[in-house]
Short mmCIF file of C-alpha atoms in Angstrom, two decimals:
data_model
loop_
_atom_site.label_atom_id
_atom_site.label_comp_id
_atom_site.label_asym_id
_atom_site.label_seq_id
_atom_site.Cartn_x
_atom_site.Cartn_y
_atom_site.Cartn_z
CA UNK A 7 85.63 79.06 218.31
CA UNK A 8 86.65 77.59 214.96
CA UNK A 9 90.04 76.66 216.39
CA UNK A 10 88.36 74.80 219.26
CA UNK A 11 86.12 72.88 216.86
CA UNK A 12 89.10 71.96 214.66
CA UNK A 13 91.09 70.83 217.69
CA UNK A 14 88.12 68.71 218.86
CA UNK A 15 87.69 67.22 215.38
CA UNK A 16 91.40 66.47 215.23
CA UNK A 17 91.32 64.78 218.65
CA UNK A 18 88.28 62.75 217.57
CA UNK A 19 90.07 61.70 214.37
CA UNK A 20 93.12 60.59 216.37
CA UNK A 21 90.89 58.63 218.77
CA UNK A 22 89.03 56.89 215.93
CA UNK A 23 92.33 56.05 214.20
CA UNK A 24 93.75 54.63 217.44
CA UNK A 25 90.64 52.45 218.00
CA UNK A 26 90.76 51.14 214.41
CA UNK A 27 94.47 50.33 214.65
CA UNK A 28 93.94 48.53 217.99
CA UNK A 29 91.06 46.49 216.59
CA UNK A 30 93.26 45.33 213.71
CA UNK A 31 95.90 44.09 216.16
CA UNK A 32 93.42 42.04 218.20
CA UNK A 33 94.22 38.34 218.18
CA UNK A 34 92.04 36.68 215.56
CA UNK A 35 92.11 33.46 217.62
CA UNK A 36 91.22 34.62 221.15
CA UNK A 37 90.84 31.06 222.50
CA UNK A 38 94.08 29.77 221.01
CA UNK A 39 96.55 28.15 223.37
CA UNK A 40 100.07 29.54 223.35
CA UNK A 41 102.33 26.51 223.50
CA UNK A 42 105.54 26.85 225.45
CA UNK A 43 108.78 26.11 223.64
CA UNK A 44 109.46 22.39 223.37
CA UNK A 45 105.78 21.39 223.53
CA UNK A 46 104.27 19.54 220.58
CA UNK A 47 100.72 18.35 220.10
CA UNK A 48 100.18 15.37 217.83
CA UNK A 49 97.13 13.37 216.86
CA UNK A 50 96.69 10.14 218.83
CA UNK A 51 94.46 7.12 218.18
CA UNK A 52 91.03 7.43 219.78
CA UNK A 53 90.65 3.69 220.31
CA UNK A 54 93.06 0.87 221.02
CA UNK A 55 93.19 -2.09 218.61
CA UNK A 56 91.01 -4.30 220.86
CA UNK A 57 88.53 -1.42 221.23
CA UNK A 58 88.34 -0.95 217.46
CA UNK A 59 87.71 -4.66 216.98
CA UNK A 60 84.88 -4.60 219.54
CA UNK A 61 83.51 -1.34 218.13
CA UNK A 62 83.25 -2.83 214.66
CA UNK A 63 81.64 -6.02 215.98
CA UNK A 64 79.14 -4.04 218.07
CA UNK A 65 78.36 -1.80 215.10
CA UNK A 66 77.68 -4.81 212.84
CA UNK A 67 75.52 -6.40 215.54
CA UNK A 68 73.35 -3.35 216.27
CA UNK A 69 73.33 -1.64 212.87
CA UNK A 70 69.56 -2.05 212.45
CA UNK A 71 68.85 -0.82 215.99
CA UNK A 72 71.37 1.70 217.25
CA UNK A 73 74.05 4.22 216.40
CA UNK A 74 77.31 3.41 218.18
CA UNK A 75 79.41 6.19 219.75
CA UNK A 76 82.76 5.64 221.44
CA UNK A 77 84.24 7.29 224.54
CA UNK A 78 81.21 9.41 225.36
CA UNK A 79 81.29 11.72 228.43
CA UNK A 80 78.71 10.56 230.96
CA UNK A 81 77.28 14.06 231.49
CA UNK A 82 76.57 14.43 227.76
CA UNK A 83 73.68 11.96 227.62
CA UNK A 84 71.99 12.29 231.02
CA UNK A 85 70.26 15.28 232.51
CA UNK A 86 70.67 16.09 236.19
CA UNK A 87 67.42 17.60 237.42
CA UNK A 88 68.17 19.18 240.79
CA UNK A 89 68.61 22.59 242.33
CA UNK A 90 71.71 24.32 243.67
CA UNK A 91 74.41 22.35 245.40
CA UNK A 92 72.74 18.95 244.90
CA UNK A 93 73.05 19.32 241.13
CA UNK A 94 76.63 20.57 241.40
CA UNK A 95 77.58 17.67 243.64
CA UNK A 96 76.19 15.07 241.24
CA UNK A 97 77.82 16.76 238.25
CA UNK A 98 81.17 16.90 240.03
CA UNK A 99 81.00 13.12 240.61
CA UNK A 100 80.23 12.64 236.92
CA UNK A 101 82.98 14.98 235.72
CA UNK A 102 85.63 13.34 233.54
CA UNK A 103 83.78 10.00 233.53
CA UNK A 104 83.10 8.51 230.12
CA UNK A 105 81.57 5.33 228.84
CA UNK A 106 83.35 3.10 226.36
CA UNK A 107 80.43 2.71 223.91
CA UNK A 108 76.99 4.29 223.91
CA UNK A 109 74.18 2.69 221.89
CA UNK A 110 71.91 5.49 220.72
CA UNK A 111 68.40 4.92 219.40
CA UNK A 112 68.28 6.79 216.08
CA UNK A 113 64.67 7.91 216.55
CA UNK A 114 64.69 9.14 220.13
CA UNK A 115 68.41 10.08 220.01
CA UNK A 116 68.73 8.74 223.55
CA UNK A 117 71.33 6.36 224.87
CA UNK A 118 69.53 3.10 225.60
CA UNK A 119 72.50 0.89 226.40
CA UNK A 120 76.08 1.43 227.45
CA UNK A 121 78.87 -1.05 226.83
CA UNK A 122 81.79 -0.88 229.23
CA UNK A 123 84.98 -2.82 228.79
CA UNK A 124 85.98 -4.79 231.86
CA UNK A 125 89.51 -3.93 232.88
CA UNK A 126 91.65 -5.89 235.27
CA UNK A 127 92.79 -2.68 236.95
CA UNK A 128 92.71 -2.87 240.72
CA UNK A 129 93.33 0.84 241.20
CA UNK A 130 90.88 2.38 243.69
CA UNK A 131 89.91 5.26 241.39
CA UNK A 132 88.85 2.77 238.68
CA UNK A 133 86.48 1.02 241.09
CA UNK A 134 85.03 4.39 242.11
CA UNK A 135 84.66 5.34 238.44
CA UNK A 136 82.73 2.12 237.75
CA UNK A 137 80.46 2.72 240.77
CA UNK A 138 79.63 6.27 239.67
CA UNK A 139 78.88 5.22 236.11
CA UNK A 140 76.76 2.29 237.29
CA UNK A 141 74.73 4.41 239.71
CA UNK A 142 74.10 7.17 237.14
CA UNK A 143 73.04 4.66 234.48
CA UNK A 144 70.77 2.86 236.95
CA UNK A 145 69.13 6.16 237.94
CA UNK A 146 68.61 7.07 234.27
CA UNK A 147 67.22 3.64 233.36
CA UNK A 148 70.03 2.91 230.91
CA UNK A 149 71.13 -0.70 230.55
CA UNK A 150 74.81 -1.42 231.27
CA UNK A 151 76.58 -4.28 229.52
CA UNK A 152 80.14 -5.25 230.39
CA UNK A 153 82.38 -6.95 227.84
CA UNK A 154 85.90 -8.27 228.13
CA UNK A 155 88.22 -6.88 225.45
CA UNK A 156 90.36 -10.04 225.55
CA UNK A 157 87.42 -12.33 224.78
CA UNK A 158 86.29 -13.32 221.27
CA UNK A 159 82.60 -12.56 220.62
CA UNK A 160 80.46 -13.45 217.63
CA UNK A 161 77.58 -11.38 216.28
CA UNK A 162 75.02 -13.87 217.70
CA UNK A 163 76.82 -13.73 221.09
CA UNK A 164 76.60 -9.95 221.16
CA UNK A 165 73.01 -9.94 219.93
CA UNK A 166 72.08 -12.20 222.85
CA UNK A 167 74.09 -10.10 225.36
CA UNK A 168 72.48 -6.89 224.06
CA UNK A 169 68.98 -8.44 224.04
CA UNK A 170 68.64 -8.13 220.26
CA UNK A 171 67.13 -10.65 217.90
CA UNK A 172 70.01 -11.52 215.52
CA UNK A 173 67.54 -12.33 212.71
CA UNK A 174 65.91 -8.87 212.69
#
């Protein structure tokens, strides 16, 4: 009987040791991406030079009214209230669509206006992208303003375009 208990205790000790050793070998970064040989990931600029210039001008224009965020995913500031496949269908149309600049009211934390940069791209997917963004913003009651990145704007110009009083 004693031999059986010692054998059981020994087996239990081996099992506990094995579990502890395995837990120590578990990857400490379970979501890490294993990069294949020859692949490098480097930091890239978030905005182009014309986008940075417009961002700074917009920020100076709206600083008393809004927070300015750049390259915001469309789905992150609207809520799709629907059941089942209808919701999935709308979200799939919105997937991977982003707005150039979102003007966020600091009190309500809601996007009140979106600024899109007008591109001269005639690619069909760009036109579809613009239509989806426009229809979602219209449905949410969010104002859409389109600016041309190659055009020079002044703070009073932007204040007028964004329906802001430049003297406030």
